[in-house]
């Protein structure tokens, strides 16, 4: 029997953007299917990655380099080398056979696609706090119509994992490390990602409108404070994941950050690291008209 | 006395947000928030109007500032922003990189 044409690929859909991963190595594909299990999709892909696995090697701590070269984007680190042509949607990726390298490639590709579309990846945990689950728009990606998503941003050690760990059971975790934000009809929406931080747990594959962004600081008690719009933009830009040396896209990100701050309440959340911080978030949620 | 001409660098993105002018150098993502006086100078930096004239017509007439002090402060502000590549400075008139192409 002839194998199905798609047997050597899987499609991973994060943030509503399906990306097909093609590889000859069935074992590696099985590993990917397991890693991205909540994010596998049957939607026709927007991007196609041909994975060319090199010999075994260590995970690289080198700096990432991302730059345009003619019509292509060149993505490089010690453990991967990729060329992506946005016009054809096709990328060739030469990488170590470890999923961490592919995680990085996917994050970079999403950051480029999102920047052009008015969205961004953010160093932030995110969670959905309430609302009924709507009918799935796609088999695996559920948009929660009446729910609200909160983003908790900060550098390593600011408390992203702590906030996530103390989330009450009725809260749906989208990620404890890298939040996925896209513009929507009513403002901005946050999507779950499989990119996990210290919790080592993928987020749920669902989305909801962003109700607020909190910049985290640990302190002796829980408190929410205003930030000036310029300070909010400054902090937002500092925490957006963007790797490319590209003036046009950086300017586009700046415009997006300004628009986000106009539309979404951005606050400083000083918190004592225990579950009571969620009372403060619930209180904020119950107080209308923040913008 | 030689004149100083200032123009906004083409590597700059600027947005007015809640009454504050935010300026970002897109080469290194450095940020500046300009106060009202600095914003007035920034907006008038067309490469053709001497700084002395900008301060006289835009600053001294709009804000209650001692003219001599205003000239000194403006010179310092221009020096700071030019160091960060935000403003271009010349003793000759220059083309505003943000102006539309002339045909």
mmCIF file of C-alpha atoms in Angstrom:
data_model
loop_
_atom_site.group_PDB
_atom_site.id
_atom_site.type_symbol
_atom_site.label_atom_id
_atom_site.label_comp_id
_atom_site.label_asym_id
_atom_site.label_seq_id
_atom_site.Cartn_x
_atom_site.Cartn_y
_atom_site.Cartn_z
ATOM 1 C CA UNK A 1 0.000 0.000 0.000
ATOM 2 C CA UNK A 2 1.260 3.483 -0.882
ATOM 3 C CA UNK A 3 1.851 5.711 2.148
ATOM 4 C CA UNK A 4 -0.365 8.775 2.388
ATOM 5 C CA UNK A 5 1.251 11.933 0.965
ATOM 6 C CA UNK A 6 1.073 13.658 4.355
ATOM 7 C CA UNK A 7 2.420 10.793 6.446
ATOM 8 C CA UNK A 8 5.844 12.457 6.869
ATOM 9 C CA UNK A 9 4.542 15.703 8.206
ATOM 10 C CA UNK A 10 2.523 17.167 11.017
ATOM 11 C CA UNK A 11 0.777 20.526 11.143
ATOM 12 C CA UNK A 12 1.239 22.621 14.292
ATOM 13 C CA UNK A 13 -1.221 25.476 14.682
ATOM 14 C CA UNK A 14 -0.293 28.153 17.204
ATOM 15 C CA UNK A 15 -2.230 31.415 17.355
ATOM 16 C CA UNK A 16 -4.386 30.343 14.431
ATOM 17 C CA UNK A 17 -1.371 30.064 12.113
ATOM 18 C CA UNK A 18 -0.902 26.468 10.900
ATOM 19 C CA UNK A 19 2.673 25.456 10.050
ATOM 20 C CA UNK A 20 3.463 22.121 8.409
ATOM 21 C CA UNK A 21 6.606 20.336 9.581
ATOM 22 C CA UNK A 22 8.027 17.887 7.040
ATOM 23 C CA UNK A 23 10.706 15.390 8.059
ATOM 24 C CA UNK A 24 11.938 12.060 6.758
ATOM 25 C CA UNK A 25 12.725 10.808 10.250
ATOM 26 C CA UNK A 26 9.550 9.129 11.535
ATOM 27 C CA UNK A 27 10.954 8.933 15.040
ATOM 28 C CA UNK A 28 11.530 12.679 15.157
ATOM 29 C CA UNK A 29 8.054 13.350 13.759
ATOM 30 C CA UNK A 30 6.590 11.142 16.475
ATOM 31 C CA UNK A 31 8.513 13.212 19.023
ATOM 32 C CA UNK A 32 7.073 16.426 17.528
ATOM 33 C CA UNK A 33 3.530 15.040 17.525
ATOM 34 C CA UNK A 34 3.952 14.242 21.190
ATOM 35 C CA UNK A 35 5.495 17.636 22.007
ATOM 36 C CA UNK A 36 2.838 19.690 20.222
ATOM 37 C CA UNK A 37 -0.044 17.336 20.955
ATOM 38 C CA UNK A 38 -2.594 20.015 21.891
ATOM 39 C CA UNK A 39 -1.645 22.118 18.890
ATOM 40 C CA UNK A 40 -1.800 19.580 16.053
ATOM 41 C CA UNK A 41 -4.159 20.601 13.297
ATOM 42 C CA UNK A 42 -5.649 19.425 10.028
ATOM 43 C CA UNK A 43 -5.987 22.975 8.682
ATOM 44 C CA UNK A 44 -4.176 23.695 5.390
ATOM 45 C CA UNK A 45 -0.817 25.184 6.426
ATOM 46 C CA UNK A 46 0.194 28.806 5.818
ATOM 47 C CA UNK A 47 3.881 27.941 6.163
ATOM 48 C CA UNK A 48 5.779 24.760 5.291
ATOM 49 C CA UNK A 49 9.034 23.790 6.985
ATOM 50 C CA UNK A 50 11.278 21.127 5.464
ATOM 51 C CA UNK A 51 13.366 19.777 8.324
ATOM 52 C CA UNK A 52 16.797 18.451 7.476
ATOM 53 C CA UNK A 53 18.194 16.780 10.579
ATOM 54 C CA UNK A 54 21.931 16.900 11.144
ATOM 55 C CA UNK A 55 23.985 14.720 13.460
ATOM 56 C CA UNK A 56 23.366 14.747 17.166
ATOM 57 C CA UNK A 57 24.627 17.857 18.917
ATOM 58 C CA UNK A 58 24.150 19.887 22.050
ATOM 59 C CA UNK A 59 21.470 22.506 22.589
ATOM 60 C CA UNK A 60 23.034 25.853 21.720
ATOM 61 C CA UNK A 61 23.224 28.889 23.971
ATOM 62 C CA UNK A 62 24.591 31.039 21.134
ATOM 63 C CA UNK A 63 22.865 34.255 20.214
ATOM 64 C CA UNK A 64 20.215 34.034 17.544
ATOM 65 C CA UNK A 65 20.844 35.944 14.325
ATOM 66 C CA UNK A 66 17.868 36.840 12.137
ATOM 67 C CA UNK A 67 18.250 38.969 9.038
ATOM 68 C CA UNK A 68 16.930 39.454 5.535
ATOM 69 C CA UNK A 69 18.963 38.108 2.656
ATOM 70 C CA UNK A 70 17.318 39.029 -0.644
ATOM 71 C CA UNK A 71 13.761 37.700 -0.647
ATOM 72 C CA UNK A 72 14.501 35.345 2.251
ATOM 73 C CA UNK A 73 14.880 35.516 5.991
ATOM 74 C CA UNK A 74 17.963 33.857 7.389
ATOM 75 C CA UNK A 75 17.658 32.395 10.913
ATOM 76 C CA UNK A 76 20.778 31.072 12.591
ATOM 77 C CA UNK A 77 21.981 29.707 15.894
ATOM 78 C CA UNK A 78 24.540 27.077 16.837
ATOM 79 C CA UNK A 79 21.965 24.279 16.581
ATOM 80 C CA UNK A 80 19.955 25.426 13.543
ATOM 81 C CA UNK A 81 20.215 27.237 10.240
ATOM 82 C CA UNK A 82 17.016 28.142 8.408
ATOM 83 C CA UNK A 83 15.984 30.059 5.307
ATOM 84 C CA UNK A 84 12.395 31.193 4.978
ATOM 85 C CA UNK A 85 10.838 32.798 1.935
ATOM 86 C CA UNK A 86 7.723 34.732 3.026
ATOM 87 C CA UNK A 87 6.500 34.902 -0.569
ATOM 88 C CA UNK A 88 6.332 31.124 -0.993
ATOM 89 C CA UNK A 89 5.737 30.416 2.699
ATOM 90 C CA UNK A 90 8.378 27.720 2.521
ATOM 91 C CA UNK A 91 11.375 27.291 4.832
ATOM 92 C CA UNK A 92 14.284 24.893 4.810
ATOM 93 C CA UNK A 93 15.579 24.153 8.306
ATOM 94 C CA UNK A 94 18.818 22.333 9.014
ATOM 95 C CA UNK A 95 18.911 21.495 12.703
ATOM 96 C CA UNK A 96 19.996 19.156 15.436
ATOM 97 C CA UNK A 97 17.486 16.429 16.125
ATOM 98 C CA UNK A 98 16.313 18.071 19.326
ATOM 99 C CA UNK A 99 12.922 19.725 19.658
ATOM 100 C CA UNK A 100 14.366 22.795 21.440
ATOM 101 C CA UNK A 101 15.964 23.949 18.198
ATOM 102 C CA UNK A 102 12.617 23.640 16.421
ATOM 103 C CA UNK A 103 10.867 25.490 19.284
ATOM 104 C CA UNK A 104 13.241 28.388 18.658
ATOM 105 C CA UNK A 105 12.711 28.331 14.891
ATOM 106 C CA UNK A 106 8.936 28.331 15.377
ATOM 107 C CA UNK A 107 9.109 31.220 17.847
ATOM 108 C CA UNK A 108 11.216 33.281 15.437
ATOM 109 C CA UNK A 109 8.931 32.551 12.477
ATOM 110 C CA UNK A 110 5.841 33.428 14.508
ATOM 111 C CA UNK A 111 7.498 36.649 15.731
ATOM 112 C CA UNK A 112 8.157 37.679 12.108
ATOM 113 C CA UNK A 113 4.678 36.752 10.871
ATOM 114 C CA UNK A 114 3.025 38.439 13.855
ATOM 115 C CA UNK A 115 5.051 41.644 13.574
ATOM 116 C CA UNK A 116 3.876 42.120 10.006
ATOM 117 C CA UNK A 117 0.259 41.451 11.054
ATOM 118 C CA UNK A 118 0.164 43.804 14.036
ATOM 119 C CA UNK A 119 0.731 41.218 16.762
ATOM 120 C CA UNK A 120 3.647 40.094 18.915
ATOM 121 C CA UNK A 121 5.120 37.447 21.173
ATOM 122 C CA UNK A 122 5.636 38.706 24.702
ATOM 123 C CA UNK A 123 7.728 37.500 27.639
ATOM 124 C CA UNK A 124 4.611 36.951 29.702
ATOM 125 C CA UNK A 125 2.435 34.354 31.327
ATOM 126 C CA UNK A 126 -1.178 34.560 30.251
ATOM 127 C CA UNK A 127 -4.399 33.094 31.525
ATOM 128 C CA UNK A 128 -8.119 33.132 30.886
ATOM 129 C CA UNK A 129 -10.107 33.899 33.995
ATOM 130 C CA UNK A 130 -13.781 33.485 33.273
ATOM 131 C CA UNK A 131 -16.570 33.098 30.747
ATOM 132 C CA UNK A 132 -18.252 30.217 29.039
ATOM 133 C CA UNK A 133 -16.460 28.157 26.462
ATOM 134 C CA UNK A 134 -17.808 29.031 23.052
ATOM 135 C CA UNK A 135 -18.279 26.597 20.209
ATOM 136 C CA UNK A 136 -14.901 25.623 18.795
ATOM 137 C CA UNK A 137 -14.076 27.660 15.716
ATOM 138 C CA UNK A 138 -11.731 24.849 14.716
ATOM 139 C CA UNK A 139 -11.398 21.378 16.122
ATOM 140 C CA UNK A 140 -8.665 22.315 18.564
ATOM 141 C CA UNK A 141 -8.568 26.083 18.754
ATOM 142 C CA UNK A 142 -11.364 27.421 20.904
ATOM 143 C CA UNK A 143 -12.088 31.116 21.188
ATOM 144 C CA UNK A 144 -13.801 31.932 24.436
ATOM 145 C CA UNK A 145 -16.229 34.626 23.414
ATOM 146 C CA UNK A 146 -17.075 36.038 26.837
ATOM 147 C CA UNK A 147 -13.852 35.205 28.605
ATOM 148 C CA UNK A 148 -11.036 37.594 29.439
ATOM 149 C CA UNK A 149 -7.341 36.993 29.091
ATOM 150 C CA UNK A 150 -4.745 38.586 31.368
ATOM 151 C CA UNK A 151 -1.076 38.934 30.532
ATOM 152 C CA UNK A 152 1.617 38.946 33.243
ATOM 153 C CA UNK A 153 4.878 40.208 31.860
ATOM 154 C CA UNK A 154 8.390 40.533 33.169
ATOM 155 C CA UNK A 155 11.912 39.289 32.796
ATOM 156 C CA UNK A 156 13.064 35.982 34.284
ATOM 157 C CA UNK A 157 12.435 35.991 38.015
ATOM 158 C CA UNK A 158 9.699 38.638 37.869
ATOM 159 C CA UNK A 159 7.047 36.086 38.811
ATOM 160 C CA UNK A 160 5.501 34.701 35.617
ATOM 161 C CA UNK A 161 5.782 31.106 36.784
ATOM 162 C CA UNK A 162 4.777 32.012 40.354
ATOM 163 C CA UNK A 163 1.559 33.688 39.177
ATOM 164 C CA UNK A 164 0.829 30.688 36.952
ATOM 165 C CA UNK A 165 1.520 28.206 39.731
ATOM 166 C CA UNK A 166 -0.894 29.969 42.105
ATOM 167 C CA UNK A 167 -3.729 30.246 39.559
ATOM 168 C CA UNK A 168 -7.064 28.961 40.881
ATOM 169 C CA UNK A 169 -8.493 25.793 39.296
ATOM 170 C CA UNK A 170 -11.054 27.672 37.180
ATOM 171 C CA UNK A 171 -8.312 29.677 35.469
ATOM 172 C CA UNK A 172 -7.066 28.382 32.100
ATOM 173 C CA UNK A 173 -3.349 28.810 31.596
ATOM 174 C CA UNK A 174 -2.346 29.898 28.070
ATOM 175 C CA UNK A 175 1.380 29.900 28.842
ATOM 176 C CA UNK A 176 3.725 30.548 31.755
ATOM 177 C CA UNK A 177 6.468 31.958 29.528
ATOM 178 C CA UNK A 178 5.658 33.359 26.072
ATOM 179 C CA UNK A 179 2.318 34.955 25.300
ATOM 180 C CA UNK A 180 0.900 35.122 21.817
ATOM 181 C CA UNK A 181 -0.993 38.331 21.019
ATOM 182 C CA UNK A 182 -2.852 39.179 17.829
ATOM 183 C CA UNK A 183 -5.150 42.048 16.897
ATOM 184 C CA UNK A 184 -8.822 41.126 16.806
ATOM 185 C CA UNK A 185 -12.073 42.805 15.830
ATOM 186 C CA UNK A 186 -12.550 44.111 19.363
ATOM 187 C CA UNK A 187 -8.941 44.871 20.310
ATOM 188 C CA UNK A 188 -6.363 42.190 20.974
ATOM 189 C CA UNK A 189 -6.629 38.460 21.674
ATOM 190 C CA UNK A 190 -4.223 36.175 23.540
ATOM 191 C CA UNK A 191 -3.653 32.604 22.381
ATOM 192 C CA UNK A 192 -2.269 29.575 24.125
ATOM 193 C CA UNK A 193 1.205 28.367 23.193
ATOM 194 C CA UNK A 194 3.139 25.137 23.707
ATOM 195 C CA UNK A 195 6.193 27.191 24.734
ATOM 196 C CA UNK A 196 6.575 26.376 28.417
ATOM 197 C CA UNK A 197 8.757 27.959 31.055
ATOM 198 C CA UNK A 198 9.652 26.600 34.473
ATOM 199 C CA UNK A 199 6.248 24.928 34.808
ATOM 200 C CA UNK A 200 7.288 22.646 31.936
ATOM 201 C CA UNK A 201 3.648 22.438 30.878
ATOM 202 C CA UNK A 202 2.198 23.531 27.529
ATOM 203 C CA UNK A 203 -0.609 26.050 27.601
ATOM 204 C CA UNK A 204 -4.179 25.330 26.559
ATOM 205 C CA UNK A 205 -4.894 25.798 22.877
ATOM 206 C CA UNK A 206 -7.582 28.454 23.195
ATOM 207 C CA UNK A 207 -7.890 32.225 23.018
ATOM 208 C CA UNK A 208 -9.754 35.161 24.529
ATOM 209 C CA UNK A 209 -9.822 38.937 24.349
ATOM 210 C CA UNK A 210 -7.012 40.589 26.297
ATOM 211 C CA UNK A 211 -8.512 42.446 29.271
ATOM 212 C CA UNK A 212 -5.271 43.800 30.745
ATOM 213 C CA UNK A 213 -1.521 43.540 30.760
ATOM 214 C CA UNK A 214 0.264 43.563 34.115
ATOM 215 C CA UNK A 215 3.972 44.169 34.501
ATOM 216 C CA UNK A 216 5.051 42.089 37.468
ATOM 217 C CA UNK A 217 7.108 43.097 40.459
ATOM 218 C CA UNK A 218 7.421 41.124 43.666
ATOM 219 C CA UNK A 219 6.725 43.045 46.865
ATOM 220 C CA UNK A 220 5.439 42.776 50.436
ATOM 221 C CA UNK A 221 1.777 43.150 49.454
ATOM 222 C CA UNK A 222 -0.523 43.019 46.443
ATOM 223 C CA UNK A 223 -1.154 46.277 44.656
ATOM 224 C CA UNK A 224 -2.150 47.453 41.177
ATOM 225 C CA UNK A 225 -0.760 50.816 40.017
ATOM 226 C CA UNK A 226 -1.230 52.906 36.906
ATOM 227 C CA UNK A 227 1.576 53.346 34.408
ATOM 228 C CA UNK A 228 1.894 56.344 32.119
ATOM 229 C CA UNK A 229 1.299 55.458 28.457
ATOM 230 C CA UNK A 230 4.933 56.159 27.603
ATOM 231 C CA UNK A 231 6.163 53.939 30.435
ATOM 232 C CA UNK A 232 3.711 51.227 29.326
ATOM 233 C CA UNK A 233 5.029 51.355 25.739
ATOM 234 C CA UNK A 234 8.616 51.376 26.982
ATOM 235 C CA UNK A 235 8.067 48.262 29.132
ATOM 236 C CA UNK A 236 6.063 46.541 26.427
ATOM 237 C CA UNK A 237 8.778 47.055 23.814
ATOM 238 C CA UNK A 238 11.384 45.811 26.271
ATOM 239 C CA UNK A 239 9.514 42.517 26.745
ATOM 240 C CA UNK A 240 8.425 41.781 23.190
ATOM 241 C CA UNK A 241 10.342 38.866 21.671
ATOM 242 C CA UNK A 242 11.845 40.065 18.469
ATOM 243 C CA UNK A 243 15.073 38.826 17.001
ATOM 244 C CA UNK A 244 15.314 40.390 13.554
ATOM 245 C CA UNK A 245 17.629 43.199 12.599
ATOM 246 C CA UNK A 246 14.994 44.953 10.532
ATOM 247 C CA UNK A 247 14.129 48.612 10.867
ATOM 248 C CA UNK A 248 10.801 48.380 9.077
ATOM 249 C CA UNK A 249 9.468 45.637 11.340
ATOM 250 C CA UNK A 250 10.812 47.323 14.497
ATOM 251 C CA UNK A 251 8.910 50.477 13.528
ATOM 252 C CA UNK A 252 5.813 48.382 12.884
ATOM 253 C CA UNK A 253 6.191 46.808 16.340
ATOM 254 C CA UNK A 254 6.490 50.252 17.895
ATOM 255 C CA UNK A 255 3.239 51.302 16.183
ATOM 256 C CA UNK A 256 1.606 48.082 17.418
ATOM 257 C CA UNK A 257 2.833 48.680 20.978
ATOM 258 C CA UNK A 258 1.393 52.217 20.948
ATOM 259 C CA UNK A 259 -1.931 50.944 19.612
ATOM 260 C CA UNK A 260 -2.015 48.145 22.207
ATOM 261 C CA UNK A 261 -1.447 50.640 25.033
ATOM 262 C CA UNK A 262 -4.278 52.808 23.689
ATOM 263 C CA UNK A 263 -6.682 49.883 23.658
ATOM 264 C CA UNK A 264 -5.708 47.668 26.583
ATOM 265 C CA UNK A 265 -5.257 48.676 30.239
ATOM 266 C CA UNK A 266 -1.603 48.279 31.222
ATOM 267 C CA UNK A 267 -0.731 48.300 34.916
ATOM 268 C CA UNK A 268 2.058 47.473 37.339
ATOM 269 C CA UNK A 269 1.149 44.539 39.577
ATOM 270 C CA UNK A 270 3.228 44.367 42.722
ATOM 271 C CA UNK A 271 2.508 41.050 44.367
ATOM 272 C CA UNK A 272 3.380 38.883 47.314
ATOM 273 C CA UNK A 273 4.050 35.420 45.915
ATOM 274 C CA UNK A 274 1.067 33.451 47.113
ATOM 275 C CA UNK A 275 -2.429 32.697 45.833
ATOM 276 C CA UNK A 276 -3.927 35.930 47.225
ATOM 277 C CA UNK A 277 -2.601 37.799 44.192
ATOM 278 C CA UNK A 278 -5.485 36.269 42.276
ATOM 279 C CA UNK A 279 -7.938 38.065 44.618
ATOM 280 C CA UNK A 280 -6.345 41.305 43.428
ATOM 281 C CA UNK A 281 -6.773 40.237 39.801
ATOM 282 C CA UNK A 282 -10.419 39.251 40.447
ATOM 283 C CA UNK A 283 -10.955 42.644 42.073
ATOM 284 C CA UNK A 284 -9.454 44.365 39.054
ATOM 285 C CA UNK A 285 -11.649 42.243 36.783
ATOM 286 C CA UNK A 286 -14.773 43.256 38.706
ATOM 287 C CA UNK A 287 -13.996 46.959 38.404
ATOM 288 C CA UNK A 288 -15.332 48.248 35.078
ATOM 289 C CA UNK A 289 -13.894 50.852 32.697
ATOM 290 C CA UNK A 290 -10.149 50.697 33.166
ATOM 291 C CA UNK A 291 -9.093 52.346 29.929
ATOM 292 C CA UNK B 1 27.195 84.046 13.713
ATOM 293 C CA UNK B 2 26.732 80.611 12.135
ATOM 294 C CA UNK B 3 23.332 78.976 12.281
ATOM 295 C CA UNK B 4 22.403 75.481 13.441
ATOM 296 C CA UNK B 5 19.935 73.466 11.374
ATOM 297 C CA UNK B 6 18.224 70.348 12.695
ATOM 298 C CA UNK B 7 16.325 67.518 11.009
ATOM 299 C CA UNK B 8 14.742 64.329 12.271
ATOM 300 C CA UNK B 9 16.751 61.202 11.465
ATOM 301 C CA UNK B 10 15.125 58.749 9.056
ATOM 302 C CA UNK B 11 15.860 55.945 11.544
ATOM 303 C CA UNK B 12 13.302 57.347 13.941
ATOM 304 C CA UNK B 13 9.746 56.321 14.674
ATOM 305 C CA UNK B 14 7.629 58.780 16.657
ATOM 306 C CA UNK B 15 4.139 58.548 18.105
ATOM 307 C CA UNK B 16 2.058 60.969 20.136
ATOM 308 C CA UNK B 17 0.404 59.027 22.943
ATOM 309 C CA UNK B 18 -1.870 60.653 25.524
ATOM 310 C CA UNK B 19 -0.248 64.011 24.891
ATOM 311 C CA UNK B 20 3.305 62.662 25.163
ATOM 312 C CA UNK B 21 5.628 62.393 22.187
ATOM 313 C CA UNK B 22 7.478 59.090 22.164
ATOM 314 C CA UNK B 23 10.511 58.803 19.963
ATOM 315 C CA UNK B 24 12.272 55.538 19.219
ATOM 316 C CA UNK B 25 15.522 54.944 17.395
ATOM 317 C CA UNK B 26 14.652 51.867 15.334
ATOM 318 C CA UNK B 27 18.329 50.962 14.915
ATOM 319 C CA UNK B 28 18.879 50.243 18.605
ATOM 320 C CA UNK B 29 15.310 50.547 20.036
ATOM 321 C CA UNK B 30 16.283 53.331 22.453
ATOM 322 C CA UNK B 31 13.347 55.414 23.667
ATOM 323 C CA UNK B 32 12.809 59.010 24.575
ATOM 324 C CA UNK B 33 9.732 60.731 25.868
ATOM 325 C CA UNK B 34 9.720 64.410 24.970
ATOM 326 C CA UNK B 35 8.173 67.154 27.076
ATOM 327 C CA UNK B 36 6.075 69.896 25.463
ATOM 328 C CA UNK B 37 9.000 72.187 24.696
ATOM 329 C CA UNK B 38 11.103 69.362 23.275
ATOM 330 C CA UNK B 39 8.116 68.185 21.219
ATOM 331 C CA UNK B 40 7.741 71.657 19.708
ATOM 332 C CA UNK B 41 11.422 71.670 18.706
ATOM 333 C CA UNK B 42 11.165 68.110 17.385
ATOM 334 C CA UNK B 43 8.137 68.896 15.257
ATOM 335 C CA UNK B 44 9.763 72.024 13.828
ATOM 336 C CA UNK B 45 13.015 70.219 12.922
ATOM 337 C CA UNK B 46 12.592 70.447 9.144
ATOM 338 C CA UNK B 47 16.278 70.902 8.236
ATOM 339 C CA UNK B 48 15.625 74.360 6.789
ATOM 340 C CA UNK B 49 14.606 76.523 9.749
ATOM 341 C CA UNK B 50 17.528 77.645 11.928
ATOM 342 C CA UNK B 51 17.340 76.429 15.528
ATOM 343 C CA UNK B 52 17.520 80.021 16.727
ATOM 344 C CA UNK B 53 14.378 80.810 14.713
ATOM 345 C CA UNK B 54 12.585 77.662 15.952
ATOM 346 C CA UNK B 55 13.258 78.662 19.551
ATOM 347 C CA UNK B 56 12.136 82.235 18.934
ATOM 348 C CA UNK B 57 8.926 81.417 17.050
ATOM 349 C CA UNK B 58 7.926 78.063 18.542
ATOM 350 C CA UNK B 59 9.227 78.177 22.095
ATOM 351 C CA UNK B 60 9.456 81.748 23.327
ATOM 352 C CA UNK B 61 6.097 82.675 21.822
ATOM 353 C CA UNK B 62 4.263 79.586 23.102
ATOM 354 C CA UNK B 63 5.890 79.054 26.473
ATOM 355 C CA UNK B 64 6.753 81.479 29.218
ATOM 356 C CA UNK B 65 10.540 81.026 28.966
ATOM 357 C CA UNK B 66 13.426 83.470 29.167
ATOM 358 C CA UNK B 67 14.745 83.712 25.547
ATOM 359 C CA UNK B 68 18.401 83.326 26.498
ATOM 360 C CA UNK B 69 17.668 80.348 28.731
ATOM 361 C CA UNK B 70 15.484 78.826 25.990
ATOM 362 C CA UNK B 71 18.346 79.036 23.467
ATOM 363 C CA UNK B 72 20.757 77.394 25.927
ATOM 364 C CA UNK B 73 18.286 74.612 26.813
ATOM 365 C CA UNK B 74 17.462 73.984 23.155
ATOM 366 C CA UNK B 75 21.145 73.698 22.252
ATOM 367 C CA UNK B 76 21.617 71.142 25.040
ATOM 368 C CA UNK B 77 18.506 69.202 23.973
ATOM 369 C CA UNK B 78 19.695 69.116 20.356
ATOM 370 C CA UNK B 79 23.168 67.969 21.421
ATOM 371 C CA UNK B 80 21.660 65.147 23.516
ATOM 372 C CA UNK B 81 19.356 63.874 20.772
ATOM 373 C CA UNK B 82 22.008 64.133 18.074
ATOM 374 C CA UNK B 83 24.327 62.001 20.223
ATOM 375 C CA UNK B 84 21.658 59.298 20.157
ATOM 376 C CA UNK B 85 21.143 59.628 16.400
ATOM 377 C CA UNK B 86 17.641 61.051 16.834
ATOM 378 C CA UNK B 87 18.341 64.484 15.357
ATOM 379 C CA UNK B 88 20.691 65.415 12.527
ATOM 380 C CA UNK B 89 22.593 68.659 13.040
ATOM 381 C CA UNK B 90 24.332 70.820 10.442
ATOM 382 C CA UNK B 91 25.513 74.373 9.937
ATOM 383 C CA UNK B 92 23.888 74.237 6.477
ATOM 384 C CA UNK B 93 20.222 73.743 5.577
ATOM 385 C CA UNK B 94 19.483 70.088 4.807
ATOM 386 C CA UNK B 95 16.695 68.018 3.398
ATOM 387 C CA UNK B 96 14.174 66.678 5.930
ATOM 388 C CA UNK B 97 14.429 62.850 5.605
ATOM 389 C CA UNK B 98 10.741 62.644 6.541
ATOM 390 C CA UNK B 99 9.620 65.094 3.832
ATOM 391 C CA UNK B 100 7.962 63.625 0.711
ATOM 392 C CA UNK B 101 10.193 63.205 -2.351
ATOM 393 C CA UNK B 102 10.350 66.306 -4.544
ATOM 394 C CA UNK B 103 9.533 65.721 -8.223
#
